[in-house]
PDB file of C-alpha atoms in Angstrom:
ATOM      1  CA  ASN A   1     -49.022  17.557  39.488  1.00 73.00           C
ATOM      2  CA  ASP A   2     -46.568  17.767  36.566  1.00 82.00           C
ATOM      3  CA  LEU A   3     -48.479  15.174  34.566  1.00 81.00           C
ATOM      4  CA  ILE A   4     -51.596  17.336  34.584  1.00 86.00           C
ATOM      5  CA  LYS A   5     -49.681  20.555  33.891  1.00 87.00           C
ATOM      6  CA  ARG A   6     -47.989  19.035  30.833  1.00 86.00           C
ATOM      7  CA  ARG A   7     -51.297  17.911  29.333  1.00 88.00           C
ATOM      8  CA  LEU A   8     -53.689  20.693  30.343  1.00 89.00           C
ATOM      9  CA  ARG A   9     -53.342  24.464  30.410  1.00 83.00           C
ATOM     10  CA  GLY A  10     -55.068  27.406  32.042  1.00 83.00           C
ATOM     11  CA  GLU A  11     -58.751  27.206  32.806  1.00 84.00           C
ATOM     12  CA  SER A  12     -59.083  23.571  31.729  1.00 89.00           C
ATOM     13  CA  GLU A  13     -56.369  22.638  34.233  1.00 90.00           C
ATOM     14  CA  GLN A  14     -58.296  24.371  37.017  1.00 91.00           C
ATOM     15  CA  THR A  15     -61.569  22.698  35.991  1.00 93.00           C
ATOM     16  CA  PHE A  16     -59.843  19.318  35.864  1.00 92.00           C
ATOM     17  CA  HIS A  17     -58.363  19.804  39.361  1.00 90.00           C
ATOM     18  CA  THR A  18     -61.785  20.736  40.750  1.00 91.00           C
ATOM     19  CA  GLN A  19     -63.391  17.641  39.246  1.00 91.00           C
ATOM     20  CA  LEU A  20     -60.470  15.453  40.310  1.00 90.00           C
ATOM     21  CA  LYS A  21     -60.907  16.468  43.960  1.00 89.00           C
ATOM     22  CA  SER A  22     -64.513  15.301  43.821  1.00 87.00           C
ATOM     23  CA  VAL A  23     -63.541  12.024  42.137  1.00 85.00           C
ATOM     24  CA  PHE A  24     -60.751  11.449  44.670  1.00 84.00           C
ATOM     25  CA  LEU A  25     -63.277  11.571  47.508  1.00 84.00           C
ATOM     26  CA  GLN A  26     -65.445   8.932  45.815  1.00 82.00           C
ATOM     27  CA  SER A  27     -62.729   6.738  44.243  1.00 81.00           C
ATOM     28  CA  PRO A  28     -59.237   7.455  45.618  1.00 80.00           C
ATOM     29  CA  GLU A  29     -57.648   4.637  43.590  1.00 78.00           C
ATOM     30  CA  ILE A  30     -58.450   6.427  40.322  1.00 77.00           C
ATOM     31  CA  ALA A  31     -56.638   9.640  41.156  1.00 71.00           C
ATOM     32  CA  GLY A  32     -53.712   7.802  42.758  1.00 73.00           C
ATOM     33  CA  SER A  33     -52.663   5.844  39.681  1.00 78.00           C
ATOM     34  CA  PRO A  34     -50.578   7.642  37.011  1.00 83.00           C
ATOM     35  CA  PHE A  35     -52.034   5.369  34.327  1.00 83.00           C
ATOM     36  CA  LEU A  36     -55.625   6.050  35.368  1.00 84.00           C
ATOM     37  CA  LEU A  37     -54.815   9.735  35.708  1.00 87.00           C
ATOM     38  CA  CYS A  38     -53.664   9.773  32.057  1.00 86.00           C
ATOM     39  CA  LEU A  39     -56.919   8.089  31.071  1.00 87.00           C
ATOM     40  CA  LEU A  40     -58.911  10.663  33.057  1.00 90.00           C
ATOM     41  CA  ILE A  41     -57.090  13.470  31.260  1.00 90.00           C
ATOM     42  CA  LYS A  42     -57.856  11.872  27.877  1.00 88.00           C
ATOM     43  CA  VAL A  43     -61.567  11.639  28.680  1.00 90.00           C
ATOM     44  CA  PHE A  44     -61.572  15.175  30.089  1.00 92.00           C
ATOM     45  CA  LYS A  45     -59.967  16.591  26.940  1.00 89.00           C
ATOM     46  CA  THR A  46     -62.629  14.925  24.807  1.00 86.00           C
ATOM     47  CA  GLU A  47     -65.727  15.418  26.943  1.00 88.00           C
ATOM     48  CA  GLY A  48     -64.946  18.235  29.378  1.00 91.00           C
ATOM     49  CA  THR A  49     -65.818  16.103  32.416  1.00 91.00           C
ATOM     50  CA  ILE A  50     -64.222  13.163  34.159  1.00 90.00           C
ATOM     51  CA  PRO A  51     -66.001  10.002  35.285  1.00 89.00           C
ATOM     52  CA  THR A  52     -66.414   9.320  38.988  1.00 84.00           C
ATOM     53  CA  SER A  53     -65.692   5.584  38.946  1.00 83.00           C
ATOM     54  CA  ARG A  54     -63.260   3.206  37.283  1.00 81.00           C
ATOM     55  CA  HIS A  55     -66.159   1.450  35.572  1.00 81.00           C
ATOM     56  CA  HIS A  56     -67.420   4.683  33.998  1.00 86.00           C
ATOM     57  CA  LEU A  57     -63.879   5.662  33.009  1.00 88.00           C
ATOM     58  CA  TYR A  58     -63.352   2.421  31.096  1.00 85.00           C
ATOM     59  CA  GLU A  59     -66.835   2.602  29.604  1.00 85.00           C
ATOM     60  CA  ARG A  60     -66.234   6.102  28.240  1.00 88.00           C
ATOM     61  CA  LEU A  61     -62.801   5.163  26.895  1.00 85.00           C
ATOM     62  CA  VAL A  62     -64.114   2.075  25.122  1.00 84.00           C
ATOM     63  CA  GLN A  63     -67.022   4.055  23.685  1.00 84.00           C
ATOM     64  CA  GLY A  64     -64.617   6.717  22.421  1.00 84.00           C
ATOM     65  CA  LEU A  65     -62.337   4.110  20.841  1.00 82.00           C
ATOM     66  CA  LEU A  66     -65.253   2.376  19.140  1.00 82.00           C
ATOM     67  CA  ASP A  67     -66.637   5.683  17.874  1.00 80.00           C
ATOM     68  CA  ASN A  68     -63.243   6.703  16.462  1.00 79.00           C
ATOM     69  CA  HIS A  69     -62.717   3.318  14.832  1.00 77.00           C
ATOM     70  CA  ALA A  70     -66.180   3.296  13.275  1.00 75.00           C
ATOM     71  CA  VAL A  71     -65.862   6.853  11.961  1.00 73.00           C
ATOM     72  CA  ASN A  72     -62.458   6.096  10.423  1.00 75.00           C
ATOM     73  CA  LEU A  73     -63.733   2.849   8.935  1.00 70.00           C
ATOM     74  CA  TYR A  74     -66.790   4.456   7.354  1.00 66.00           C
ATOM     75  CA  LYS A  75     -64.887   7.523   6.141  1.00 67.00           C
ATOM     76  CA  THR A  76     -62.439   5.232   4.377  1.00 61.00           C
ATOM     77  CA  THR A  77     -65.181   3.230   2.683  1.00 58.00           C
ATOM     78  CA  ALA A  78     -67.907   5.838   2.202  1.00 54.00           C
ATOM     79  CA  GLY A  79     -65.937   9.056   1.869  1.00 53.00           C
ATOM     80  CA  SER A  80     -67.975  11.281   4.185  1.00 54.00           C
ATOM     81  CA  ALA A  81     -70.170  11.308   7.284  1.00 54.00           C
ATOM     82  CA  ASP A  82     -73.900  11.325   6.560  1.00 67.00           C
ATOM     83  CA  ASN A  83     -77.043  10.216   8.417  1.00 66.00           C
ATOM     84  CA  LEU A  84     -76.852   6.652   7.129  1.00 68.00           C
ATOM     85  CA  MET A  85     -73.229   6.444   8.213  1.00 71.00           C
ATOM     86  CA  GLN A  86     -74.132   7.761  11.659  1.00 72.00           C
ATOM     87  CA  ALA A  87     -76.773   5.043  11.991  1.00 77.00           C
ATOM     88  CA  GLN A  88     -74.266   2.396  10.908  1.00 76.00           C
ATOM     89  CA  ILE A  89     -71.739   3.702  13.437  1.00 76.00           C
ATOM     90  CA  GLN A  90     -74.310   3.461  16.224  1.00 79.00           C
ATOM     91  CA  ILE A  91     -75.162  -0.123  15.248  1.00 83.00           C
ATOM     92  CA  PHE A  92     -71.467  -1.063  15.035  1.00 81.00           C
ATOM     93  CA  CYS A  93     -70.774   0.467  18.459  1.00 80.00           C
ATOM     94  CA  LYS A  94     -73.806  -1.243  20.003  1.00 84.00           C
ATOM     95  CA  TYR A  95     -72.748  -4.718  18.857  1.00 85.00           C
ATOM     96  CA  ALA A  96     -69.065  -4.157  19.593  1.00 83.00           C
ATOM     97  CA  THR A  97     -69.944  -2.997  23.120  1.00 82.00           C
ATOM     98  CA  GLU A  98     -72.179  -6.030  23.699  1.00 83.00           C
ATOM     99  CA  PHE A  99     -69.395  -8.318  22.482  1.00 82.00           C
ATOM    100  CA  LEU A 100     -66.818  -6.701  24.776  1.00 80.00           C
ATOM    101  CA  GLN A 101     -69.255  -6.926  27.710  1.00 80.00           C
ATOM    102  CA  ALA A 102     -69.715 -10.641  27.004  1.00 80.00           C
ATOM    103  CA  ILE A 103     -65.938 -11.160  26.972  1.00 77.00           C
ATOM    104  CA  ALA A 104     -65.673  -9.294  30.287  1.00 78.00           C
ATOM    105  CA  LEU A 105     -68.465 -11.421  31.766  1.00 79.00           C
ATOM    106  CA  VAL A 106     -66.779 -14.632  30.665  1.00 78.00           C
ATOM    107  CA  CYS A 107     -63.348 -13.580  31.922  1.00 75.00           C
ATOM    108  CA  HIS A 108     -64.474 -12.168  35.259  1.00 73.00           C
ATOM    109  CA  LEU A 109     -67.363 -14.375  36.300  1.00 77.00           C
ATOM    110  CA  ARG A 110     -67.021 -17.642  34.398  1.00 73.00           C
ATOM    111  CA  LEU A 111     -63.234 -18.060  34.203  1.00 75.00           C
ATOM    112  CA  ASN A 112     -62.319 -15.974  37.281  1.00 74.00           C
ATOM    113  CA  GLN A 113     -59.702 -14.004  35.342  1.00 70.00           C
ATOM    114  CA  ARG A 114     -59.215 -10.340  36.028  1.00 62.00           C
ATOM    115  CA  ASP A 115     -57.805  -9.538  32.601  1.00 60.00           C
ATOM    116  CA  PHE A 116     -58.630 -10.705  29.108  1.00 58.00           C
ATOM    117  CA  GLN A 117     -55.876 -12.893  27.633  1.00 56.00           C
ATOM    118  CA  TRP A 118     -56.152 -14.224  24.119  1.00 57.00           C
ATOM    119  CA  GLY A 119     -52.571 -15.439  23.640  1.00 61.00           C
ATOM    120  CA  SER A 120     -52.716 -19.104  24.671  1.00 58.00           C
ATOM    121  CA  CYS A 121     -54.665 -21.751  22.765  1.00 59.00           C
ATOM    122  CA  GLU A 122     -56.134 -23.073  26.016  1.00 64.00           C
ATOM    123  CA  GLY A 123     -57.297 -19.610  27.087  1.00 63.00           C
ATOM    124  CA  GLN A 124     -58.705 -18.903  23.644  1.00 68.00           C
ATOM    125  CA  THR A 125     -60.655 -22.190  23.641  1.00 75.00           C
ATOM    126  CA  GLN A 126     -62.043 -21.554  27.131  1.00 73.00           C
ATOM    127  CA  ILE A 127     -63.181 -18.061  26.206  1.00 71.00           C
ATOM    128  CA  GLN A 128     -64.738 -19.212  22.923  1.00 74.00           C
ATOM    129  CA  THR A 129     -66.629 -22.031  24.644  1.00 77.00           C
ATOM    130  CA  LYS A 130     -68.025 -19.771  27.354  1.00 72.00           C
ATOM    131  CA  MET A 131     -68.836 -17.041  24.804  1.00 71.00           C
ATOM    132  CA  GLN A 132     -70.863 -19.520  22.749  1.00 74.00           C
ATOM    133  CA  GLU A 133     -72.818 -20.453  25.872  1.00 75.00           C
ATOM    134  CA  ILE A 134     -73.932 -16.891  26.553  1.00 67.00           C
ATOM    135  CA  TRP A 135     -73.882 -15.184  23.125  1.00 64.00           C
TER     136      TRP A 135
END
């Protein structure tokens, strides 16, 4: 696959292909989508392994985004990474993850929406109301 070859080289490309074959057997939709394949490559480059389900893929991506955001935020305000900062990052990520899980719960189970949409006033009000019920 050209997409993989452009983003990975040598031994890491071989390791990725081996892991991808295993994932394809468990979750063929992940390996078949160019978008999801790009996400798998991003996680692989960071962690050295790829998740075996769409749920785990999104979970690892969100965790990575939150970690990066928190580190950048605290470096800007505090200047360096220390133990206190690490604790604050963990707390930030914990609450941010819980908040995102609550939004997903509201959208998927309470409002029967597949995707989160914040653009319309009606949608925003519905989400806020349901969030207040469960948060």
